[in-house]
Amino acid sequence: MTTSNRPFPPDFLFGAATAAFQIEGATHEDGRRDSIWDAFCREPGAVFGGDNGDVACDHYHRYRDDVALMKRLGLQTYRFSVSWARVRPDGGARNAKGIDFYKRLVDELRAADILPWLTLYHWDLPQALQERGGWTVRETAERFTEYALDVHDALGDRVNVWTTLNEPWCASFLSYTGGEHAPGHTSIEEGLLASHHLLLAHGSTVQALRARDASLDLGITLNHTVADPADPGNPGDVDAARRVDGQFNRWFLDPIHRASYPADIVEDIRAVDAAAVASFEAAILDGDLATIAQPIDTQGVNYYHGDLVSGTAPEHPPVSGGPATTRPGRSPYPSHAGIHAVERGLPRTSQNWEVQPEGLTRLLRRLSDEYTRAKGVRLVVTENGAAFDDVVAADGVHDQERVAYVQAHLGAVLDAVDAGVDVGGYFYWSLMDNFEWAWGYDKRFGIVRVDYDTQERTPKDSALEYARIIAGRTLGATEPAVAR
Ligand code: GBH
């Protein structure tokens, strides 16, 4: 890989991403009611430091300034999510005031010539629906489509790109099996059921939106890992990598693109919990898989890090990368025995996640070769980013590690483009520091620093570098685009 003067394709979009619960605050204003994350934050030990989303970045009140900042950085597109708990506070009747916020936001973006990239679900399920079973029940998928149509009623004339779900793996297995995310359950059966109902919600909503307007660009965002065996010659290590890939990537890719769940993984999980798999299989009704496999236009790819795994426990296991919360959890992998993380000496972020840019190139090539190219589905990197310990100084916020991270991952994207992969754009996660779920405000992903006492925003060195890359549409150009 070279980083000197490599141009991006002319139609490649540069953006940054956020999510409603992580930035908006105003959790009980204008009719919004609890989401599962509001409730989860109140559970002792669930979120680091006892943090919650009540104020967050106060974006609900500061969106105009935030859009102006995006404009200043030269962002072409902005990926945000709509809060279901604002639009349908009880999961049922619609709340006009809640929808109005997104009209104002979208109008502001369009006036700034920034393409709105809308995600319908980034994890803030109305708590009222969780009390009726949440994603473990089929009804929630039906309520989701109704909510999506409310949002389309309001924004269909001004938003073209619609993403149904962000990272259904997190919203199912990390939430209902691993216990790390809201609602914090630790059941294999619930994780399986949630994954199916999330996928069903995706498929039926794509169908419903497509029927409304055939010109919409519709898709889903998945989170991925690149699982490598510690020793490619060791069958136990190869099998551990197969199982990580199967439970993390293929569990969602296969139903969406092939209308089937991966049979090897279904059998692995059956060996662990046959009753859970029986319940999951009973929940898959005739026609569900065809619904889930609706054609899509864009597939969002979130990539943070890979996994090097072994079938045998290393003598010195690597330090865990999970949040420093105190609630008991379990593995988000239903079939986890014999999967061991192996240290390979890569640089790490402040959450102890590996920095592995070449994994992104391999991921994009693989998704294209095995799933999307034949169908003409465009791939877009909808999240990539890292938390580091920024140096706050009088002359700016210095985050050299993030500068290098962005450069390296954009280089990895260009490597995939050079290999013939249709990659339509890149969103850095995140525009600004925000509520990092179970890690609270302790970890900062932004290219813009947020002072949580004053709500002051300060572009970090990485924001200036990103602005420079965007202005030149080239990796490795030299002139600064934006003054600090
Ligand atoms: C995304 O999820 C979210 O969409 C976004 O809201 C969030 O703020 C952002 O990333 C940063 O976290 O056990 O140490 O190997 C992240 C998906 C999947 C990344 C699980 C970390 C396991 C870490 N995550 N993965 S570790």
XYZ file of N, CA and C and ligand atoms in Angstrom, residues 19 22 79 122-123 166-167 169-170 174 180-181 223 248 302 304-307 320-322 348 351-353 383 385 429-430 434-437 439 445, ligand 1:
134
model
N -25.208 8.615 15.826
C -26.481 7.924 16.070
C -27.267 8.727 17.106
N -26.660 8.533 20.902
C -25.296 8.869 21.306
C -25.013 10.366 21.317
N -24.296 10.726 8.035
C -25.099 9.567 8.424
C -25.567 9.744 9.861
N -30.847 2.568 15.181
C -29.516 2.445 15.776
C -29.718 2.210 17.280
N -30.525 1.168 17.572
C -30.579 0.524 18.882
C -31.502 1.127 19.938
N -28.852 -0.555 11.839
C -27.430 -0.522 12.087
C -27.033 -1.751 12.904
N -26.146 -2.562 12.357
C -25.502 -3.643 13.106
C -26.468 -4.556 13.864
N -26.177 -7.520 14.501
C -25.446 -8.422 15.415
C -25.421 -7.831 16.821
N -25.134 -6.528 16.906
C -25.111 -5.874 18.220
C -26.507 -5.845 18.829
N -25.279 -9.111 21.032
C -24.603 -8.348 22.085
C -25.606 -7.870 23.142
N -24.162 -7.083 27.158
C -23.371 -5.848 27.242
C -24.175 -4.622 26.807
N -25.140 -4.838 25.920
C -25.977 -3.731 25.434
C -27.419 -3.941 25.889
N -22.117 -4.979 10.876
C -20.757 -4.852 11.412
C -20.016 -6.161 11.163
N -20.679 -14.045 13.377
C -20.600 -12.580 13.320
C -21.013 -12.065 11.940
N -19.568 -1.735 8.398
C -18.875 -1.142 9.547
C -17.694 -2.030 9.893
N -14.196 -2.178 12.355
C -13.327 -1.625 13.399
C -12.036 -2.410 13.555
N -12.147 -3.734 13.568
C -10.963 -4.554 13.801
C -11.239 -5.994 13.397
N -10.199 -6.780 13.299
C -10.339 -8.201 13.010
C -10.215 -9.019 14.281
N -10.104 -10.314 14.091
C -9.907 -11.237 15.216
C -8.924 -12.309 14.793
N -8.735 -8.477 27.915
C -10.072 -8.369 27.314
C -10.319 -6.983 26.757
N -11.065 -6.932 25.658
C -11.376 -5.655 25.047
C -12.733 -5.112 25.438
N -13.411 -5.706 26.386
C -14.757 -5.264 26.756
C -14.741 -4.042 27.658
N -2.945 -0.828 19.320
C -4.297 -0.956 19.878
C -4.868 0.423 20.193
N -9.584 1.331 23.615
C -10.482 0.263 24.065
C -9.825 -1.093 23.891
N -8.549 -1.051 23.555
C -7.786 -2.267 23.370
C -8.179 -3.017 22.096
N -8.814 -2.324 21.142
C -9.130 -2.949 19.864
C -7.920 -2.832 18.954
N -19.140 2.936 8.783
C -18.449 3.280 10.031
C -17.040 2.714 10.007
N -13.509 3.835 12.682
C -12.970 4.875 13.552
C -12.378 4.258 14.800
N -16.482 7.193 11.817
C -17.197 7.158 13.093
C -16.272 7.707 14.159
N -16.557 8.837 14.723
C -17.785 9.578 14.603
C -17.468 11.038 14.332
N -18.913 11.163 21.693
C -20.308 10.976 22.106
C -20.447 9.821 23.089
N -21.683 9.477 23.395
C -22.001 8.412 24.362
C -21.640 7.059 23.746
N -20.550 6.470 24.241
C -20.051 5.235 23.644
C -20.644 4.012 24.364
N -21.978 3.951 24.365
C -22.724 2.800 24.878
C -22.217 2.351 26.258
N -19.500 1.958 27.444
C -18.296 2.653 27.890
C -18.601 4.092 28.315
N -14.431 8.916 20.231
C -14.214 8.512 18.838
C -14.188 9.697 17.877
C -20.328 0.567 16.356
O -20.401 -0.708 16.924
C -21.620 1.283 16.606
O -22.449 1.275 15.461
C -21.469 2.666 17.124
O -22.688 3.125 17.635
C -20.356 2.704 18.129
O -20.263 3.925 18.807
C -19.085 2.398 17.398
O -19.167 1.201 16.724
C -17.874 2.319 18.309
O -17.996 1.294 19.228
O -14.582 -7.613 22.268
O -12.778 -6.053 22.190
O -13.048 -7.590 20.404
C -19.187 -1.339 17.177
C -19.198 -2.816 16.899
C -18.598 -4.946 17.714
C -16.960 -3.230 17.753
C -17.855 -5.699 18.783
C -16.209 -3.990 18.855
C -15.896 -6.202 19.902
C -14.723 -5.600 20.614
N -18.374 -3.524 17.855
N -16.425 -5.396 18.793
S -13.716 -6.786 21.429
